[in-house]
Structure formats: C-alpha cells, structure tokens
mmCIF file of C-alpha atoms (C1' of nucleotides) and ligand atoms in Angstrom:
data_model
loop_
_atom_site.group_PDB
_atom_site.id
_atom_site.type_symbol
_atom_site.label_atom_id
_atom_site.label_comp_id
_atom_site.label_asym_id
_atom_site.label_seq_id
_atom_site.Cartn_x
_atom_site.Cartn_y
_atom_site.Cartn_z
ATOM 1 C CA MET B 1 -75.066 0.557 -25.448
ATOM 2 C CA THR B 2 -73.336 3.821 -26.110
ATOM 3 C CA ALA B 3 -74.190 6.199 -28.547
ATOM 4 C CA HIS B 4 -70.439 6.437 -29.822
ATOM 5 C CA VAL B 5 -67.732 4.107 -30.875
ATOM 6 C CA HIS B 6 -63.751 4.519 -30.781
ATOM 7 C CA ASN B 7 -61.624 3.597 -32.841
ATOM 8 C CA HIS B 8 -59.047 4.852 -30.517
ATOM 9 C CA ALA B 9 -57.171 2.963 -27.369
ATOM 10 C CA ALA B 10 -60.231 3.216 -25.036
ATOM 11 C CA LEU B 11 -59.478 6.764 -23.401
ATOM 12 C CA THR B 12 -58.186 7.333 -20.116
ATOM 13 C CA LYS B 13 -60.237 8.099 -16.722
ATOM 14 C CA ASN B 14 -59.775 11.924 -17.052
ATOM 15 C CA GLN B 15 -60.467 12.054 -20.692
ATOM 16 C CA ALA B 16 -63.371 9.882 -20.666
ATOM 17 C CA LEU B 17 -65.098 12.557 -17.837
ATOM 18 C CA VAL B 18 -64.178 15.273 -19.858
ATOM 19 C CA PHE B 19 -65.315 13.866 -23.263
ATOM 20 C CA GLY B 20 -68.486 12.665 -21.163
ATOM 21 C CA GLU B 21 -69.125 16.572 -19.809
ATOM 22 C CA LEU B 22 -68.699 17.587 -23.989
ATOM 23 C CA SER B 23 -71.539 15.664 -24.594
ATOM 24 C CA LYS B 24 -73.888 15.778 -22.779
ATOM 25 C CA ALA B 25 -73.480 19.357 -23.057
ATOM 26 C CA GLU B 26 -76.122 21.944 -25.156
ATOM 27 C CA GLY B 27 -73.394 23.926 -26.311
ATOM 28 C CA PRO B 28 -69.534 24.657 -26.304
ATOM 29 C CA LEU B 29 -67.959 24.351 -22.426
ATOM 30 C CA SER B 30 -64.436 26.268 -21.477
ATOM 31 C CA ALA B 31 -61.850 24.387 -20.051
ATOM 32 C CA TYR B 32 -62.673 26.166 -16.662
ATOM 33 C CA THR B 33 -66.691 25.358 -16.843
ATOM 34 C CA ILE B 34 -65.624 21.939 -17.480
ATOM 35 C CA LEU B 35 -63.232 21.705 -14.509
ATOM 36 C CA ASP B 36 -65.915 23.199 -11.973
ATOM 37 C CA GLN B 37 -68.328 20.787 -13.654
ATOM 38 C CA LEU B 38 -65.413 17.668 -12.680
ATOM 39 C CA ARG B 39 -64.516 19.283 -8.749
ATOM 40 C CA SER B 40 -67.416 16.369 -7.643
ATOM 41 C CA GLU B 41 -64.820 13.975 -9.869
ATOM 42 C CA GLY B 42 -61.907 15.021 -7.890
ATOM 43 C CA PHE B 43 -60.535 17.353 -10.407
ATOM 44 C CA ARG B 44 -58.740 20.544 -8.683
ATOM 45 C CA ALA B 45 -56.293 21.741 -10.947
ATOM 46 C CA PRO B 46 -56.606 23.540 -14.944
ATOM 47 C CA LEU B 47 -54.079 21.137 -16.347
ATOM 48 C CA GLN B 48 -56.332 18.388 -16.015
ATOM 49 C CA VAL B 49 -58.699 19.246 -17.907
ATOM 50 C CA TYR B 50 -55.834 21.133 -20.164
ATOM 51 C CA ARG B 51 -54.203 18.395 -20.485
ATOM 52 C CA ALA B 52 -57.409 15.631 -21.313
ATOM 53 C CA LEU B 53 -58.894 18.108 -23.697
ATOM 54 C CA ASP B 54 -55.465 18.000 -25.766
ATOM 55 C CA LYS B 55 -55.282 14.369 -26.700
ATOM 56 C CA LEU B 56 -59.363 14.234 -27.671
ATOM 57 C CA VAL B 57 -58.639 17.065 -30.040
ATOM 58 C CA GLU B 58 -55.908 15.058 -30.801
ATOM 59 C CA PHE B 59 -58.023 12.186 -31.496
ATOM 60 C CA GLY B 60 -60.360 14.481 -33.310
ATOM 61 C CA MET B 61 -63.018 13.680 -30.572
ATOM 62 C CA VAL B 62 -63.135 17.031 -29.571
ATOM 63 C CA HIS B 63 -62.397 20.435 -31.626
ATOM 64 C CA ARG B 64 -61.763 23.744 -30.673
ATOM 65 C CA LEU B 65 -63.646 27.088 -31.571
ATOM 66 C CA GLU B 66 -60.910 29.548 -31.383
ATOM 67 C CA SER B 67 -63.492 32.585 -31.498
ATOM 68 C CA LEU B 68 -64.858 31.219 -28.266
ATOM 69 C CA ASN B 69 -62.274 29.705 -26.197
ATOM 70 C CA ALA B 70 -64.085 26.725 -25.706
ATOM 71 C CA PHE B 71 -64.739 23.566 -26.729
ATOM 72 C CA VAL B 72 -67.119 20.804 -28.434
ATOM 73 C CA ALA B 73 -67.541 17.056 -28.631
ATOM 74 C CA CYS B 74 -67.536 15.923 -32.260
ATOM 75 C CA SER B 75 -70.991 15.854 -33.951
ATOM 76 C CA HIS B 76 -70.137 12.622 -35.924
ATOM 77 C CA LYS B 77 -71.413 9.176 -34.799
ATOM 78 C CA ASP B 78 -68.573 7.487 -34.792
ATOM 79 C CA CYS B 79 -65.593 10.383 -34.428
ATOM 80 C CA GLU B 80 -63.684 9.394 -37.308
ATOM 81 C CA ALA B 81 -61.670 11.487 -38.414
ATOM 82 C CA HIS B 82 -62.812 14.089 -41.267
ATOM 83 C CA SER B 83 -60.700 16.350 -43.174
ATOM 84 C CA ALA B 84 -62.068 19.945 -41.938
ATOM 85 C CA ALA B 85 -64.554 21.151 -39.929
ATOM 86 C CA ALA B 86 -66.702 24.412 -40.575
ATOM 87 C CA PHE B 87 -68.421 26.086 -37.020
ATOM 88 C CA ALA B 88 -71.636 28.137 -37.322
ATOM 89 C CA ILE B 89 -72.075 29.460 -34.244
ATOM 90 C CA CYS B 90 -75.048 31.609 -32.725
ATOM 91 C CA GLU B 91 -74.319 34.580 -31.314
ATOM 92 C CA LYS B 92 -77.857 35.156 -29.259
ATOM 93 C CA CYS B 93 -77.929 31.643 -27.634
ATOM 94 C CA GLY B 94 -74.517 30.392 -28.195
ATOM 95 C CA GLN B 95 -76.154 27.304 -30.758
ATOM 96 C CA VAL B 96 -73.255 25.444 -32.281
ATOM 97 C CA THR B 97 -73.232 23.713 -35.888
ATOM 98 C CA GLU B 98 -70.869 21.696 -36.611
ATOM 99 C CA LEU B 99 -70.782 21.687 -40.813
ATOM 100 C CA SER B 100 -68.883 19.436 -43.190
ATOM 101 C CA ASP B 101 -68.250 20.593 -46.673
ATOM 102 C CA ALA B 102 -66.403 19.612 -49.475
ATOM 103 C CA LYS B 103 -66.383 22.711 -52.092
ATOM 104 C CA LEU B 104 -65.563 24.614 -49.155
ATOM 105 C CA ASP B 105 -62.656 22.533 -48.478
ATOM 106 C CA ASP B 106 -61.644 22.033 -51.359
ATOM 107 C CA ARG B 107 -61.894 26.139 -51.807
ATOM 108 C CA LEU B 108 -59.718 26.709 -48.666
ATOM 109 C CA ARG B 109 -57.537 24.119 -50.362
ATOM 110 C CA GLU B 110 -56.678 25.627 -53.312
ATOM 111 C CA LEU B 111 -56.308 29.219 -51.949
ATOM 112 C CA ALA B 112 -53.807 27.600 -49.949
ATOM 113 C CA GLU B 113 -51.725 26.075 -53.072
ATOM 114 C CA ALA B 114 -52.498 29.179 -54.813
ATOM 115 C CA THR B 115 -49.820 30.856 -52.710
ATOM 116 C CA GLY B 116 -47.733 27.886 -52.023
ATOM 117 C CA PHE B 117 -48.805 27.342 -48.427
ATOM 118 C CA ALA B 118 -48.710 24.029 -46.827
ATOM 119 C CA LEU B 119 -52.470 23.627 -45.193
ATOM 120 C CA THR B 120 -51.978 21.910 -41.831
ATOM 121 C CA LYS B 121 -55.459 23.199 -40.218
ATOM 122 C CA SER B 122 -58.137 25.794 -41.036
ATOM 123 C CA VAL B 123 -60.125 27.869 -38.740
ATOM 124 C CA VAL B 124 -63.452 28.442 -40.290
ATOM 125 C CA GLU B 125 -66.390 30.100 -38.140
ATOM 126 C CA LEU B 126 -68.744 31.540 -38.957
ATOM 127 C CA ARG B 127 -70.371 34.106 -36.459
ATOM 128 C CA GLY B 128 -74.315 35.255 -36.479
ATOM 129 C CA ILE B 129 -78.043 34.291 -35.770
ATOM 130 C CA CYS B 130 -79.282 30.585 -36.096
ATOM 131 C CA ALA B 131 -82.287 30.144 -37.287
ATOM 132 C CA ASP B 132 -84.497 29.250 -34.389
ATOM 133 C CA CYS B 133 -83.460 32.704 -32.779
ATOM 134 C CA LYS B 134 -83.785 34.787 -36.041
ATOM 135 C CA ALA B 135 -87.593 33.247 -36.151
ATOM 136 C CA ALA B 136 -88.334 33.498 -32.539
ATOM 137 C CA MET I 1 -47.532 61.472 -48.040
ATOM 138 C CA THR I 2 -48.920 58.811 -45.988
ATOM 139 C CA ALA I 3 -49.214 55.325 -46.947
ATOM 140 C CA HIS I 4 -52.574 54.936 -45.800
ATOM 141 C CA VAL I 5 -56.223 57.168 -46.489
ATOM 142 C CA HIS I 6 -59.016 56.704 -44.635
ATOM 143 C CA ASN I 7 -62.850 57.555 -44.730
ATOM 144 C CA HIS I 8 -62.956 57.625 -41.261
ATOM 145 C CA ALA I 9 -62.913 60.372 -38.581
ATOM 146 C CA ALA I 10 -59.258 61.026 -38.198
ATOM 147 C CA LEU I 11 -58.154 58.976 -35.516
ATOM 148 C CA THR I 12 -57.467 60.176 -31.501
ATOM 149 C CA LYS I 13 -54.487 60.071 -30.530
ATOM 150 C CA ASN I 14 -54.048 56.549 -29.179
ATOM 151 C CA GLN I 15 -55.509 55.032 -32.080
ATOM 152 C CA ALA I 16 -53.359 56.410 -34.337
ATOM 153 C CA LEU I 17 -50.277 55.327 -31.784
ATOM 154 C CA VAL I 18 -51.787 51.502 -31.585
ATOM 155 C CA PHE I 19 -52.525 51.839 -35.223
ATOM 156 C CA GLY I 20 -48.685 52.872 -35.771
ATOM 157 C CA GLU I 21 -47.516 49.999 -33.954
ATOM 158 C CA LEU I 22 -48.971 47.565 -35.981
ATOM 159 C CA SER I 23 -48.478 48.678 -39.550
ATOM 160 C CA LYS I 24 -44.672 48.811 -38.907
ATOM 161 C CA ALA I 25 -44.873 45.219 -37.327
ATOM 162 C CA GLU I 26 -43.710 42.817 -39.639
ATOM 163 C CA GLY I 27 -46.225 40.381 -38.165
ATOM 164 C CA PRO I 28 -49.659 40.273 -35.780
ATOM 165 C CA LEU I 29 -48.837 41.739 -32.289
ATOM 166 C CA SER I 30 -50.744 40.868 -29.141
ATOM 167 C CA ALA I 31 -52.228 43.520 -27.006
ATOM 168 C CA TYR I 32 -50.012 43.501 -24.103
ATOM 169 C CA THR I 33 -47.171 43.432 -27.048
ATOM 170 C CA ILE I 34 -48.427 46.833 -28.479
ATOM 171 C CA LEU I 35 -49.079 47.647 -24.655
ATOM 172 C CA ASP I 36 -45.098 47.217 -23.616
ATOM 173 C CA GLN I 37 -44.089 49.233 -27.080
ATOM 174 C CA LEU I 38 -45.824 52.095 -25.797
ATOM 175 C CA ARG I 39 -45.152 52.535 -22.646
ATOM 176 C CA SER I 40 -42.397 55.363 -24.261
ATOM 177 C CA GLU I 41 -45.989 57.096 -24.883
ATOM 178 C CA GLY I 42 -47.244 57.049 -21.480
ATOM 179 C CA PHE I 43 -49.493 53.807 -22.002
ATOM 180 C CA ARG I 44 -49.950 52.201 -18.796
ATOM 181 C CA ALA I 45 -53.054 49.855 -19.086
ATOM 182 C CA PRO I 46 -54.374 47.162 -21.010
ATOM 183 C CA LEU I 47 -57.611 48.873 -21.717
ATOM 184 C CA GLN I 48 -56.007 51.741 -23.353
ATOM 185 C CA VAL I 49 -54.288 49.080 -25.906
ATOM 186 C CA TYR I 50 -57.792 47.175 -26.182
ATOM 187 C CA ARG I 51 -60.020 49.815 -26.595
ATOM 188 C CA ALA I 52 -57.818 51.557 -29.403
ATOM 189 C CA LEU I 53 -58.056 47.996 -30.846
ATOM 190 C CA ASP I 54 -61.750 48.221 -30.834
ATOM 191 C CA LYS I 55 -62.164 51.155 -32.422
ATOM 192 C CA LEU I 56 -59.610 50.440 -35.398
ATOM 193 C CA VAL I 57 -61.415 46.851 -35.481
ATOM 194 C CA GLU I 58 -64.539 48.646 -35.743
ATOM 195 C CA PHE I 59 -63.160 50.888 -38.171
ATOM 196 C CA GLY I 60 -62.358 47.349 -40.683
ATOM 197 C CA MET I 61 -58.408 49.514 -40.479
ATOM 198 C CA VAL I 62 -57.005 46.535 -38.401
ATOM 199 C CA HIS I 63 -57.936 42.810 -38.187
ATOM 200 C CA ARG I 64 -58.285 39.964 -35.019
ATOM 201 C CA LEU I 65 -56.631 36.976 -35.568
ATOM 202 C CA GLU I 66 -59.083 34.363 -33.048
ATOM 203 C CA SER I 67 -56.608 31.008 -33.050
ATOM 204 C CA LEU I 68 -53.416 34.066 -31.816
ATOM 205 C CA ASN I 69 -54.980 35.944 -29.992
ATOM 206 C CA ALA I 70 -53.482 39.195 -31.932
ATOM 207 C CA PHE I 71 -53.867 41.773 -34.302
ATOM 208 C CA VAL I 72 -52.937 42.613 -37.668
ATOM 209 C CA ALA I 73 -53.311 46.056 -39.625
ATOM 210 C CA CYS I 74 -55.467 45.320 -42.645
ATOM 211 C CA SER I 75 -53.384 45.237 -45.492
ATOM 212 C CA HIS I 76 -55.497 46.976 -48.029
ATOM 213 C CA LYS I 77 -53.617 49.632 -48.930
ATOM 214 C CA ASP I 78 -57.416 52.306 -48.419
ATOM 215 C CA CYS I 79 -58.271 49.799 -45.582
ATOM 216 C CA GLU I 80 -61.814 50.093 -47.619
ATOM 217 C CA ALA I 81 -64.255 47.917 -46.244
ATOM 218 C CA HIS I 82 -64.180 44.416 -47.232
ATOM 219 C CA SER I 83 -66.120 41.806 -46.867
ATOM 220 C CA ALA I 84 -64.557 38.719 -45.596
ATOM 221 C CA ALA I 85 -61.480 38.188 -44.686
ATOM 222 C CA ALA I 86 -59.042 34.768 -44.945
ATOM 223 C CA PHE I 87 -55.551 34.720 -43.011
ATOM 224 C CA ALA I 88 -52.592 32.115 -43.982
ATOM 225 C CA ILE I 89 -50.595 32.217 -40.920
ATOM 226 C CA CYS I 90 -47.050 30.180 -40.986
ATOM 227 C CA GLU I 91 -46.315 28.140 -38.119
ATOM 228 C CA LYS I 92 -42.926 28.578 -38.549
ATOM 229 C CA CYS I 93 -42.248 31.983 -38.779
ATOM 230 C CA GLY I 94 -45.369 33.725 -37.776
ATOM 231 C CA GLN I 95 -45.557 35.501 -41.248
ATOM 232 C CA VAL I 96 -49.323 36.511 -41.706
ATOM 233 C CA THR I 97 -50.975 36.865 -45.683
ATOM 234 C CA GLU I 98 -54.130 38.055 -45.596
ATOM 235 C CA LEU I 99 -56.715 37.052 -48.714
ATOM 236 C CA SER I 100 -59.877 37.813 -50.421
ATOM 237 C CA ASP I 101 -61.553 35.442 -52.371
ATOM 238 C CA ALA I 102 -65.195 35.998 -53.794
ATOM 239 C CA LYS I 103 -65.236 32.356 -54.737
ATOM 240 C CA LEU I 104 -64.935 30.996 -50.709
ATOM 241 C CA ASP I 105 -67.300 34.694 -49.736
ATOM 242 C CA ASP I 106 -69.709 32.918 -51.390
ATOM 243 C CA ARG I 107 -69.382 29.710 -50.150
ATOM 244 C CA LEU I 108 -69.629 30.013 -46.799
ATOM 245 C CA ARG I 109 -72.784 32.880 -47.538
ATOM 246 C CA GLU I 110 -74.173 29.672 -49.291
ATOM 247 C CA LEU I 111 -73.229 27.178 -46.112
ATOM 248 C CA ALA I 112 -74.703 29.647 -43.947
ATOM 249 C CA GLU I 113 -78.030 30.132 -46.333
ATOM 250 C CA ALA I 114 -78.578 26.422 -46.327
ATOM 251 C CA THR I 115 -79.532 26.591 -42.798
ATOM 252 C CA GLY I 116 -80.997 29.325 -42.357
ATOM 253 C CA PHE I 117 -77.964 31.139 -40.826
ATOM 254 C CA ALA I 118 -77.935 35.129 -40.664
ATOM 255 C CA LEU I 119 -74.228 35.288 -40.992
ATOM 256 C CA THR I 120 -72.853 38.603 -38.949
ATOM 257 C CA LYS I 121 -68.872 37.634 -40.003
ATOM 258 C CA SER I 122 -67.075 34.949 -40.812
ATOM 259 C CA VAL I 123 -63.450 33.996 -39.148
ATOM 260 C CA VAL I 124 -61.250 31.792 -41.664
ATOM 261 C CA GLU I 125 -58.025 31.486 -40.779
ATOM 262 C CA LEU I 126 -55.440 28.915 -42.206
ATOM 263 C CA ARG I 127 -52.755 27.299 -40.011
ATOM 264 C CA GLY I 128 -49.701 26.333 -42.160
ATOM 265 C CA ILE I 129 -46.505 26.618 -43.876
ATOM 266 C CA CYS I 130 -45.308 29.708 -45.845
ATOM 267 C CA ALA I 131 -43.692 28.897 -49.357
ATOM 268 C CA ASP I 132 -40.988 30.649 -47.846
ATOM 269 C CA CYS I 133 -40.068 28.311 -45.136
ATOM 270 C CA LYS I 134 -41.251 25.516 -47.358
ATOM 271 C CA ALA I 135 -38.638 26.468 -49.285
ATOM 272 C CA ALA I 136 -35.577 27.080 -46.669
ATOM 273 C "C1'" DT X 1 -71.394 79.383 -18.128
ATOM 274 C "C1'" DA X 2 -73.966 74.806 -17.905
ATOM 275 C "C1'" DC X 3 -74.309 70.363 -20.690
ATOM 276 C "C1'" DG X 4 -73.400 66.283 -23.101
ATOM 277 C "C1'" DC X 5 -70.744 63.315 -24.565
ATOM 278 C "C1'" DA X 6 -66.273 60.882 -26.285
ATOM 279 C "C1'" DA X 7 -61.790 59.497 -25.408
ATOM 280 C "C1'" DT X 8 -58.645 58.864 -21.499
ATOM 281 C "C1'" DG X 9 -56.642 57.471 -17.221
ATOM 282 C "C1'" DT X 10 -56.742 54.377 -13.058
ATOM 283 C "C1'" DT X 11 -57.080 50.380 -10.343
ATOM 284 C "C1'" DA X 12 -58.602 45.920 -9.503
ATOM 285 C "C1'" DT X 13 -60.002 41.743 -11.232
ATOM 286 C "C1'" DC X 14 -61.401 38.291 -14.383
ATOM 287 C "C1'" DT X 15 -60.776 34.082 -17.887
ATOM 288 C "C1'" DT X 16 -57.397 31.430 -20.226
ATOM 289 C "C1'" DA X 17 -53.282 28.744 -20.707
ATOM 290 C "C1'" DT X 18 -48.981 27.119 -19.405
ATOM 291 C "C1'" DA X 19 -44.644 26.213 -16.944
ATOM 292 C "C1'" DA X 20 -42.039 23.449 -13.642
ATOM 293 C "C1'" DC X 21 -41.850 19.491 -10.823
ATOM 294 C "C1'" DA X 22 -43.264 15.061 -7.780
ATOM 295 C "C1'" DT X 23 -45.630 10.984 -7.495
ATOM 296 C "C1'" DG X 24 -48.335 7.158 -9.414
ATOM 297 C "C1'" DA X 25 -49.365 3.118 -12.749
ATOM 298 C "C1'" DC X 26 -48.186 -0.355 -15.576
ATOM 299 C "C1'" DA X 27 -45.054 -3.166 -19.428
ATOM 300 C "C1'" DG X 28 -41.032 -5.355 -20.387
ATOM 301 C "C1'" DC X 29 -36.993 -7.181 -19.721
ATOM 302 C "C1'" DA X 30 -32.346 -8.725 -16.792
ATOM 303 C "C1'" DT J 1 -38.379 -9.993 -8.219
ATOM 304 C "C1'" DG J 2 -35.958 -5.434 -9.172
ATOM 305 C "C1'" DC J 3 -35.308 -2.200 -12.919
ATOM 306 C "C1'" DT J 4 -36.447 0.624 -16.621
ATOM 307 C "C1'" DG J 5 -38.678 3.498 -19.514
ATOM 308 C "C1'" DT J 6 -43.633 6.027 -20.401
ATOM 309 C "C1'" DC J 7 -47.636 7.844 -19.547
ATOM 310 C "C1'" DA J 8 -50.854 9.345 -16.864
ATOM 311 C "C1'" DT J 9 -51.978 12.252 -12.939
ATOM 312 C "C1'" DG J 10 -51.641 15.279 -9.275
ATOM 313 C "C1'" DT J 11 -49.955 19.987 -7.409
ATOM 314 C "C1'" DT J 12 -48.641 24.958 -7.060
ATOM 315 C "C1'" DA J 13 -47.693 28.588 -9.055
ATOM 316 C "C1'" DT J 14 -47.383 31.850 -12.556
ATOM 317 C "C1'" DA J 15 -47.815 33.760 -17.255
ATOM 318 C "C1'" DA J 16 -51.286 35.944 -20.531
ATOM 319 C "C1'" DG J 17 -55.279 37.861 -22.249
ATOM 320 C "C1'" DA J 18 -59.360 40.513 -21.464
ATOM 321 C "C1'" DT J 19 -62.933 43.117 -18.373
ATOM 322 C "C1'" DA J 20 -65.346 45.704 -15.101
ATOM 323 C "C1'" DA J 21 -66.070 49.620 -12.565
ATOM 324 C "C1'" DC J 22 -65.468 54.247 -11.158
ATOM 325 C "C1'" DA J 23 -62.911 58.428 -12.016
ATOM 326 C "C1'" DT J 24 -61.165 62.581 -14.230
ATOM 327 C "C1'" DT J 25 -60.612 65.679 -18.968
ATOM 328 C "C1'" DG J 26 -61.744 67.801 -23.444
ATOM 329 C "C1'" DC J 27 -63.986 69.665 -26.177
ATOM 330 C "C1'" DG J 28 -69.139 71.336 -28.740
ATOM 331 C "C1'" DT J 29 -73.074 73.270 -28.271
ATOM 332 C "C1'" DA J 30 -77.262 75.308 -26.115
HETATM 333 ZN ZN1 LIG G 1 -65.962 17.129 -36.043
HETATM 334 ZN ZN1 LIG G 2 -79.410 30.538 -31.670
HETATM 335 ZN ZN1 LIG G 3 -58.080 43.708 -44.095
HETATM 336 ZN ZN1 LIG G 4 -43.033 30.727 -43.206
#
DNA sequence: TACGCAATGTTATCTTATAACATGACAGCA
DNA sequence: TGCTGTCATGTTATAAGATAACATTGCGTA
C-alpha cells in the first residue's frame, strides 16, 4: 500500500529513486544533496538527478523552490495537477508548507490580465518564521 | 538633475556603478553580466558586485529576481520602501514589469497569519508572455 | 597619533546547472 | 530476424552563480 497514487506512466528507476528521497525528506533538498544520498544506488553525476527532477516537476509531483534552489515533493496526496502552489518557507528551521489558495490565484490572474500578460506559471514563496519556531 | 532621489546615505563608488548599470539596462542583469560591464571601471571579482548588490537590495533600490538569478533596479521613481513587490517576467523577450498590488499583499498577509507564519518577505514572480510579445 | 569601522581588493573555493556526446533498452515494423 | 526511432541512461567536462577567508585602504573621531 503506497501513500501516493499516480496517474502518470510508471516512473522510471531514476525518477522513482529521486522521488523517494524527496518523499521521505523532512524538508526541501538540493539536487546535489539528492545526488549524494543516491550514490549508494549507483548515481554518479548531477544530470542523473536533474533529468529525473525535470520529469517529476513536469508531472507535478515535485515543486522547485526558486528562492532556495531546492526541491520538495508535492504535499497533495494524489499529486493531481493543481493550479498554482504557494510555499511558506521558515528561515529558521527550513520547514516548507505548501499552500493552495483560490483567492490568491484569482488575484494573480486578475493582475496578469489587467496588463495583458499571459500567465504561464506563478512563483509565490513566503519567507519568514513558522509558528513552531515563533513559539519556541 | 537626476532621475532618482534617495534618502539613503550617498552610495559608495561601487554601489553607484552597479546601480548605474542596472538603471540603464533594459531588463534584469545577472551579477556576472554586471561584473563584465564594469571591468572597464576596474572591477575584477564577483564580490565587488555582490557586495554592492547586497546593499542596494537592503536599501530597496534593487530587487533580486529569484527565478532568474538576476537583479533589476526598482521601478519606483523615488525608491522609497514599498511593502511587497511582484514581478511579471516575459519568457520571450525578458522584459520585467514591477507590480504593486495592495489586494495581493493583503491576501498574502492573511494566508501567513492563518497559519501563524511570521512573514518577513514575499517572493512573487509571474512567468508568462507579455502583451507586446503576445501581439507580435 | 592611534583607534575603530566600513568599504574595498584579492585569491580560492563552493554550489548549482547544463553542454556534448556515447550507450543501452525497448517497441513497432519490414 | 534485422532495422529504426525514441526515450532513458551514463559519462566527462564546463558554465554560471555565490561565498569564504584574509589583506588593505580610507576616513572620522577620541
Ligand atoms: Zn503541490
Ligand atoms: Zn521554523
Ligand atoms: Zn521596487
Ligand atoms: Zn515579451
């Protein structure tokens, strides 16, 4: 019984290995961290990681965090395509929370339309201190 | 008569040179592009650029575009501190438009508050095709 | 003058990402 | 069976972005 079910064609070996590392990680991982963790599985070069990540991002199973140059597994249980994702990134503990908010999406769409901009993808990354770290 | 007026302490020589390059550029510049353009002014090493950029970003005169690893001069005439900035980045021509939107800011604040997240800074970068490129 | 401090200069190194080219696996078809 | 296209993979080298560590300079002030 797997925690994730996917509509995508079955993952290739490398894609599955990379996704596995991201899934069991507590927080975001850099491509090179993933590489180091997978050396025991035979990984030798960055491209093996980057190629898998490209596909996983394309499938919507992994998100890239632009402000960290790192990657996280999508937190949605079924990994189905979701419009836009926003992320809250704690600068103290590194925890990343994936947020979905229709009002935010609407506002971004309105902003784009107002200037005739054809929106392809939105990057929303909130930086700050998470509730746990604030309390501590 | 300068186009920009600043409240900040006068810029240092290096800061002024870097800000000058960004101000006269059509679009965002990478740190290394700035370095190359300032070699004739005596710049030799990346740190000379990064240190100036750090200060300019701190002053609010320059913004870093996380999804491009590049920098732009703030488009506000007086460079006064503004809450949050969003950017629309054309993936065809590279043009970047700086947007300010109170409703967007409010929504981001609400989202953060709802989860007890202490917001420090928000990164909002819209990717897509600008009106000009769409028309062409 | 002597001190403190910020800016600057310099070299080396680290991290992140891609180019270029070769090989392997497999499906569809002659 | 052998050919061919395509996709995943492997490998080496290099490009691009960012920082560490340390030395030096310039300047205001006690
Ligand atoms: Zn997601
Ligand atoms: Zn935290
Ligand atoms: Zn601005
Ligand atoms: Zn454009």
